[in-house]
Coordinates of C-alpha atoms in Angstrom, one line a residue:
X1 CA 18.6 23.7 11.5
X2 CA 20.2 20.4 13.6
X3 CA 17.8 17.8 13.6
X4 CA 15.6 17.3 15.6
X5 CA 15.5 20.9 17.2
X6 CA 12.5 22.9 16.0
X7 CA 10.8 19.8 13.9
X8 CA 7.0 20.1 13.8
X9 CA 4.9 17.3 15.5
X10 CA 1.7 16.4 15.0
X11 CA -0.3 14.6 17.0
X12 CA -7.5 -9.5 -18.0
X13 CA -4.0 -9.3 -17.0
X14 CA -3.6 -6.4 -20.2
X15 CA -4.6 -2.7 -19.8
X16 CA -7.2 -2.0 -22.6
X17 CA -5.6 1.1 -24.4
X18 CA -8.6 1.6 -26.9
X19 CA -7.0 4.6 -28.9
X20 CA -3.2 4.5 -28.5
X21 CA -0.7 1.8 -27.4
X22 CA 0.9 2.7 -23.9
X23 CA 4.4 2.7 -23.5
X24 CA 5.8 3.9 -26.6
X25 CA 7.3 7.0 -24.8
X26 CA 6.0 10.6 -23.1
X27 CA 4.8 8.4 -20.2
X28 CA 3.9 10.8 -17.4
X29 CA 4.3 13.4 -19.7
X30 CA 0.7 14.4 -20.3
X31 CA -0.9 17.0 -18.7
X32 CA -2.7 16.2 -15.1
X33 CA -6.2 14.7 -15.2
X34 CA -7.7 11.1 -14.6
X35 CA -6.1 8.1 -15.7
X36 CA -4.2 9.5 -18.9
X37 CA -1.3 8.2 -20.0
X38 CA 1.7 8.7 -22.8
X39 CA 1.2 7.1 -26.2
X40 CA 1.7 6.3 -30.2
X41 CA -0.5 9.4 -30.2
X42 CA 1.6 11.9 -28.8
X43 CA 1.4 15.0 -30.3
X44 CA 4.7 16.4 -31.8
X45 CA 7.2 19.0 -30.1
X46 CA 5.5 22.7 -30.3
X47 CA 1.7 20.9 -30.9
X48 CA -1.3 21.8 -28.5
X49 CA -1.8 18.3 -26.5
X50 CA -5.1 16.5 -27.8
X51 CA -8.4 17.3 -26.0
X52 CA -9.3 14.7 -23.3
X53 CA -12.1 13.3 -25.6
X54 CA -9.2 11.8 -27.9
X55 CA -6.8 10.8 -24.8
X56 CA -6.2 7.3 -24.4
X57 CA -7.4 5.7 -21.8
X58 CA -6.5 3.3 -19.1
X59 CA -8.8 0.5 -18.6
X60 CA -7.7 -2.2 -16.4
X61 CA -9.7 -6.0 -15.9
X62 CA -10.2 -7.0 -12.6
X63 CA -12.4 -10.4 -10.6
X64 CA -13.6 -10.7 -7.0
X65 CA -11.0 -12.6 -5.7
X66 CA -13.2 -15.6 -4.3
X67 CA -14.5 -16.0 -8.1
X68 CA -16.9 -13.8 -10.6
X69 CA -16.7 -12.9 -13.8
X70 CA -14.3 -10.1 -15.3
X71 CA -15.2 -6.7 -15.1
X72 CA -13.7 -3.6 -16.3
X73 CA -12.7 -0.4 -14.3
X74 CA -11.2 2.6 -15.4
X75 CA -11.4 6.9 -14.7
X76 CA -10.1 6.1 -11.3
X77 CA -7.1 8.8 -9.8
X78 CA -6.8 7.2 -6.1
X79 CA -7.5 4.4 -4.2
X80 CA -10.9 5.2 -2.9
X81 CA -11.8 5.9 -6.2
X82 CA -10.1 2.7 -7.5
X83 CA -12.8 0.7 -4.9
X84 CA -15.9 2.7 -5.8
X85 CA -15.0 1.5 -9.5
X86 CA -14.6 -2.3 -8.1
X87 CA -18.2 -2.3 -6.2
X88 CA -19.7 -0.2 -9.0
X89 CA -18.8 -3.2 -11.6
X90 CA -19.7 -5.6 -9.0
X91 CA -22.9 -4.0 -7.9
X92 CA -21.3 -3.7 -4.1
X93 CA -21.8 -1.5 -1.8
X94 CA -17.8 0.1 -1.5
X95 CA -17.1 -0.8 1.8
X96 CA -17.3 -4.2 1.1
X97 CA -14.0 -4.0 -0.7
X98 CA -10.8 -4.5 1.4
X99 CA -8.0 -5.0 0.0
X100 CA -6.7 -5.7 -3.6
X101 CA -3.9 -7.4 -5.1
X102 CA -2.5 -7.8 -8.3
X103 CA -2.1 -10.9 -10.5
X104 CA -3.5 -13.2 -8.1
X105 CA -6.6 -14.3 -6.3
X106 CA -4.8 -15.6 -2.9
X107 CA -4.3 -13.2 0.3
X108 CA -0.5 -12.4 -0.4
X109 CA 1.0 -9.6 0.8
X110 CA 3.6 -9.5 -1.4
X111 CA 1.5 -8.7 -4.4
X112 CA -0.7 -6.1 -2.2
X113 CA -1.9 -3.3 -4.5
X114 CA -0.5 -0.2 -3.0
X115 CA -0.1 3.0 -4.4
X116 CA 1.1 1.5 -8.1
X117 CA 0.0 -0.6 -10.4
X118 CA 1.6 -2.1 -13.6
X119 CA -0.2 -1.0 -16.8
X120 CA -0.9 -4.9 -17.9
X121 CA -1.6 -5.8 -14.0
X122 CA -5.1 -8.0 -13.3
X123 CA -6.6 -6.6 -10.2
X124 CA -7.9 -8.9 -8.1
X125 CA -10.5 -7.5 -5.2
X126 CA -11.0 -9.1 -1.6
X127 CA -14.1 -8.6 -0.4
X128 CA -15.4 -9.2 3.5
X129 CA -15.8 -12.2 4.6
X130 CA -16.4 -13.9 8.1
X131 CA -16.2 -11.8 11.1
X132 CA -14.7 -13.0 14.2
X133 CA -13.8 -11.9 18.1
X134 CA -10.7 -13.2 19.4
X135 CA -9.4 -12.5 23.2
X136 CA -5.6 -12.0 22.9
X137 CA -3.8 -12.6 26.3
X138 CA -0.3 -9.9 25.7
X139 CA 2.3 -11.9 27.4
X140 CA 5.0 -10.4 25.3
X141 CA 5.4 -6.7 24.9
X142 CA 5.6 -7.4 21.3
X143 CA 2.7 -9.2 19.8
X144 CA 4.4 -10.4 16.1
X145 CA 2.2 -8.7 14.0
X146 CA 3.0 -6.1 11.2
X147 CA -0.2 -4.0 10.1
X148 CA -0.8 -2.0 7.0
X149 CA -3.9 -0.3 5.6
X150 CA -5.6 -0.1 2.3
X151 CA -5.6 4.0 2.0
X152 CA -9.5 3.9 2.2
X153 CA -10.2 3.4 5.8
X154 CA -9.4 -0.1 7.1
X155 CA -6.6 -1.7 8.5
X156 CA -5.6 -5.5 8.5
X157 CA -2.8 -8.0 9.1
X158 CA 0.3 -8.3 6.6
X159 CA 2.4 -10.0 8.7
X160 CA 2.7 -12.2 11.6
X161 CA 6.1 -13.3 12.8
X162 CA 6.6 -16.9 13.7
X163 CA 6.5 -18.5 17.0
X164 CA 4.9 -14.5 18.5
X165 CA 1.8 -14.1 20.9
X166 CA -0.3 -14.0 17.5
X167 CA 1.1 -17.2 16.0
X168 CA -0.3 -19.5 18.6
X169 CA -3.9 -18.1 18.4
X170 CA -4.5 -20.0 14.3
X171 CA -8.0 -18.4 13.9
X172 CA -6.0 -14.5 13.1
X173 CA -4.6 -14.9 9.8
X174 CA -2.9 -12.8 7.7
X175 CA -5.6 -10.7 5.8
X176 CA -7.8 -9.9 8.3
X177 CA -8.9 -6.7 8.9
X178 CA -9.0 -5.1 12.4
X179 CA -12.4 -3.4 13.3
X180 CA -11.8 -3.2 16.8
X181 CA -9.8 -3.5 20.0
X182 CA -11.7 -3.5 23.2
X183 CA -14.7 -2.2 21.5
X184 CA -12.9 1.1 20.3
X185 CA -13.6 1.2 16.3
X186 CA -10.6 1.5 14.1
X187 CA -12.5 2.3 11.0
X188 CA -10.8 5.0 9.4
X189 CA -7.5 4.6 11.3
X190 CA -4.4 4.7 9.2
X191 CA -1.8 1.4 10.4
X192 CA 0.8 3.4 12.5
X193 CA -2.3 4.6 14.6
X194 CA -3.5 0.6 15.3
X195 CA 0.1 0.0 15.5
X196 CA 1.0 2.1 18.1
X197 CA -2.6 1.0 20.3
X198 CA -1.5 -2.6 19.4
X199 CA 2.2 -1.9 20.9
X200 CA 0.6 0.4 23.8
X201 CA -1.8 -2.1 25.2
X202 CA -0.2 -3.4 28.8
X203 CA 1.5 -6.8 29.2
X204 CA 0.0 -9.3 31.7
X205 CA -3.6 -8.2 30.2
X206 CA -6.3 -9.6 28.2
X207 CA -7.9 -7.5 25.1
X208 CA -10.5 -8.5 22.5
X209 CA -10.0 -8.3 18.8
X210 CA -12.5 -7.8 16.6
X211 CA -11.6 -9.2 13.1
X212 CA -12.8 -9.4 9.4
X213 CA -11.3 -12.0 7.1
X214 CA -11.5 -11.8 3.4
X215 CA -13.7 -14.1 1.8
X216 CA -12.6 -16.8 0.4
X217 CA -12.9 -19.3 -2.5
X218 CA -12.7 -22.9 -2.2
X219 CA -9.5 -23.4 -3.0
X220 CA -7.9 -20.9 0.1
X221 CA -10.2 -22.2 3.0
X222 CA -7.8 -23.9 4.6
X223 CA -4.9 -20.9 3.7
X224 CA -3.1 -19.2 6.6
X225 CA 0.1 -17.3 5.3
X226 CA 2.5 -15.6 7.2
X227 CA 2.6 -13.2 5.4
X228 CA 5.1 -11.1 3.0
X229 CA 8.9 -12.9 3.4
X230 CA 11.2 -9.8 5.0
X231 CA 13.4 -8.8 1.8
X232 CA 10.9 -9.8 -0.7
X233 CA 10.6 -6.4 -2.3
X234 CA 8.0 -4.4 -3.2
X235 CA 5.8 -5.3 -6.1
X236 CA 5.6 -2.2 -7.7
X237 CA 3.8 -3.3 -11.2
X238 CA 5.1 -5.7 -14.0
X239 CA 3.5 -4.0 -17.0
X240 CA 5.1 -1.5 -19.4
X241 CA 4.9 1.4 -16.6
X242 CA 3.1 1.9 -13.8
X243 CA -0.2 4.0 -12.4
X244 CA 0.7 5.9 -9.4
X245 CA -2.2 6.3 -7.5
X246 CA -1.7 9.9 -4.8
X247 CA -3.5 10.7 -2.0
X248 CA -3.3 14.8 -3.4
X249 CA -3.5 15.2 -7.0
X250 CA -4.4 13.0 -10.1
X251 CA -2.9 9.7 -11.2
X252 CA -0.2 9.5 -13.0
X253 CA 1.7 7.1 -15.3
X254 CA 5.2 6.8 -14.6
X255 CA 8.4 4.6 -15.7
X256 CA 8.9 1.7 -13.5
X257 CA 11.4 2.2 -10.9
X258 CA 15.2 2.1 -11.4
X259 CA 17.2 -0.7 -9.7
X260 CA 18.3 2.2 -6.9
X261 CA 14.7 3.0 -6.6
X262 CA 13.1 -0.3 -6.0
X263 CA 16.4 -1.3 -3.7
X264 CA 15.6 2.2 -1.4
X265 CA 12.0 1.4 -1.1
X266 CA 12.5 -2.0 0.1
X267 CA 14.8 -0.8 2.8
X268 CA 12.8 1.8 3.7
X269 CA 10.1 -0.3 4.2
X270 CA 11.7 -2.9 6.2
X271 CA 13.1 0.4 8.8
X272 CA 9.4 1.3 8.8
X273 CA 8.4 -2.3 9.7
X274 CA 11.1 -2.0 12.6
X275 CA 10.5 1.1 13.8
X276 CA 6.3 1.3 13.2
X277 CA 5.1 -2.3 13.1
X278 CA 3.9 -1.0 10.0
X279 CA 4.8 -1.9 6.0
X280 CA 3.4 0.6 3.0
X281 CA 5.3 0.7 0.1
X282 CA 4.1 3.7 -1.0
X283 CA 4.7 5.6 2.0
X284 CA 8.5 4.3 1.4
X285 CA 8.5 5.3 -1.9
X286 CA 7.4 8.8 -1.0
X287 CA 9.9 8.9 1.6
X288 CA 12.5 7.9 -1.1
X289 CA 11.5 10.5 -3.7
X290 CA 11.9 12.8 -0.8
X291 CA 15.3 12.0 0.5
X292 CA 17.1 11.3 -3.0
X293 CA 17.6 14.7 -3.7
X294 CA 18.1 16.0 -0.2
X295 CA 22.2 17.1 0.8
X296 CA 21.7 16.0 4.4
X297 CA 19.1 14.5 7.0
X298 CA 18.5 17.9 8.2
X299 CA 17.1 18.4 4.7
X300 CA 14.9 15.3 5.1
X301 CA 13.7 16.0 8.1
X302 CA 12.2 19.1 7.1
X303 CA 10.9 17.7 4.1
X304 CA 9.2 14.6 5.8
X305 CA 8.0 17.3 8.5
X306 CA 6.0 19.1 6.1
X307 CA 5.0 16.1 3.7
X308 CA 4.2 13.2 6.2
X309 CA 4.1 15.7 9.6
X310 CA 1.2 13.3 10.8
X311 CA 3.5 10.1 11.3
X312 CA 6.2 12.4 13.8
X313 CA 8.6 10.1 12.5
X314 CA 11.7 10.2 15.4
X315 CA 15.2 11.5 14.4
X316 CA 16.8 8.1 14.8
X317 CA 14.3 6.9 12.3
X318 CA 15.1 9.9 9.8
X319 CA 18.9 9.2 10.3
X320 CA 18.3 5.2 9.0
X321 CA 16.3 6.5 6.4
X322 CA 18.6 8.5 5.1
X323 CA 21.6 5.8 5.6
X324 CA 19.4 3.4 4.0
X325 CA 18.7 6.1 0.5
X326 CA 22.3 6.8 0.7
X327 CA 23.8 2.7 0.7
X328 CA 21.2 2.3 -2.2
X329 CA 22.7 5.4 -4.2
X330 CA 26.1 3.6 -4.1
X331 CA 24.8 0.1 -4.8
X332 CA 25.4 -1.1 -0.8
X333 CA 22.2 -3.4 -0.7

């Protein structure tokens, strides 16, 4: 099928392994289930696997970012989940939780926690803070911000480009989470949806932002990053392997990703950024275990129709993709 024709559209930094050492091989190998990883333990070739009572398991330290002590989460198989564990060892309610990152208490987007995490990451959670209404006047068509989401509901600010619309107005930082525009709630909105409002909203106009910023501790008061640097990468987990946390299906623990994988992700990421206003790294690394195996973008298409149909991703996007899988296969970075 050509593309394009007939494509549906629709609308303590160590993991705590308490009966087996992670990463001594069969990572990812075990059968599905929460949080269970590959270990010293593994049973032999030909040997029923162990039942899940003698399974070890994956316990990861994590701090409110603006200062508490350390807690310990684990039994977690998605993001959502990964939160309710946060605010359970916090005694939070879970929407209080916005974001995490790993490794560090400071709002940077290049350490976001996405959909990975390494096995010996720290977890660091950002919890709300102040809440804020700004009235934006749109005098460009493009306002300088890129937006992502935290795969539980809320939306906020990863990047704002220098010397845009948003750059001038100093009280929207990077961080803060978007409730609202013009009164209509985002809650639950996914990033290419407040993306494409954002972009949509009519030049010459006034609109009103309603905002959330993380709390902060004393030490990032007066903090207002720009964001993730373009090209940075993706920071897909520095620890002997990595959790991958799926919207369908349980957790897994997986290698870390090869050179040609990590290089593919970060170009997918950046097309997404220039095509969507949006970055997710693990929306790019879907896209990439998609398109590696795939013989031609027809192929991709079809396969990004019927795993990510929701984001109607346009041919011209589909074709970059697959340039930008293809350059990495050959080492073109």
């Amino acid at each position: 099928m050509p593309l394009g024709l007939g494509r549906r559209k629709k609308a303590p930094p160590l993991v705590e392994n308490e009966e087996a050492e992670p990463g001594r091989g069969g990572l990812g190998e075990e059968e599905p289930g929460p949080l269970v990883g590959g270990g010293a333990g593994r049973p032999q070739m030909g040997l029923p696997p162990p039942p899940p009572a003698l399974r070890p398991r994956l316990v990861f330290h994590t701090q409110l970012a603006h200062g508490s002590p350390t807690g310990r989460i684990e039994g977690f198989t998605n993001v959502k989940e990964l939160y309710g564990k946060i605010a359970e060892a916090f005694r939070l309610p879970t929407a209080e939780v916005m974001f995490c990152t790993l490794n560090t208490h400071k709002v940077d987007m290049d350490k976001l926690l996405g959909g990975q995490i390494g096995l010996e990451d720290f977890i660091f959670a950002h919890v709300k803070g102040q809440r804020k209404e700004v009235e934006v006047f749109k005098s460009e068509d493009a306002l300088g911000l890129t937006i992502t989401d935290n795969g539980a509901g809320y939306a906020f600010i990863k990047r704002i480009k220098e010397g845009s619309v948003i750059d001038h107005i100093h009280v929207i930082s990077v961080g803060d989470m978007i409730e609202a525009i013009n009164g209509q709630s985002l809650l639950g909105c996914r990033h290419y949806e407040v993306a494409r409002l954002l972009k949509e909203l009519p030049r010459g106009r006034t609109f009103t932002l309603k905002l959330t910023e993380p709390r902060k501790a004393f030490d990032m008061i007066s903090q207002r990053s720009a964001g993730g640097r373009p090209g940075s990468g993706p920071q897909l987990g520095t620890g002997r392997g990595t959790l991958r946390l799926r919207p369908r299906g349980p957790a897994t623990v997986e290698d870390l990703p090869s050179a040609f994988e990590e290089k593919a992700i970060e170009k997918v990421d950046d097309l997404l950024e220039s095509y969507m206003g949006i970055r997710d790294t693990e929306l790019a690394a879907t896209m990439v275990e998609l398109g590696k195996d795939k013989r031609n973008p027809d192929e991709l298409a079809e396969a990004l129709d019927e795993r990510l149909g929701d984001f109607a991703f346009p041919d011209e996007f589909v074709f970059d993709v697959w340039g930008a899988i293809g350059d990495a296969k050959v080492g073109r970075y």
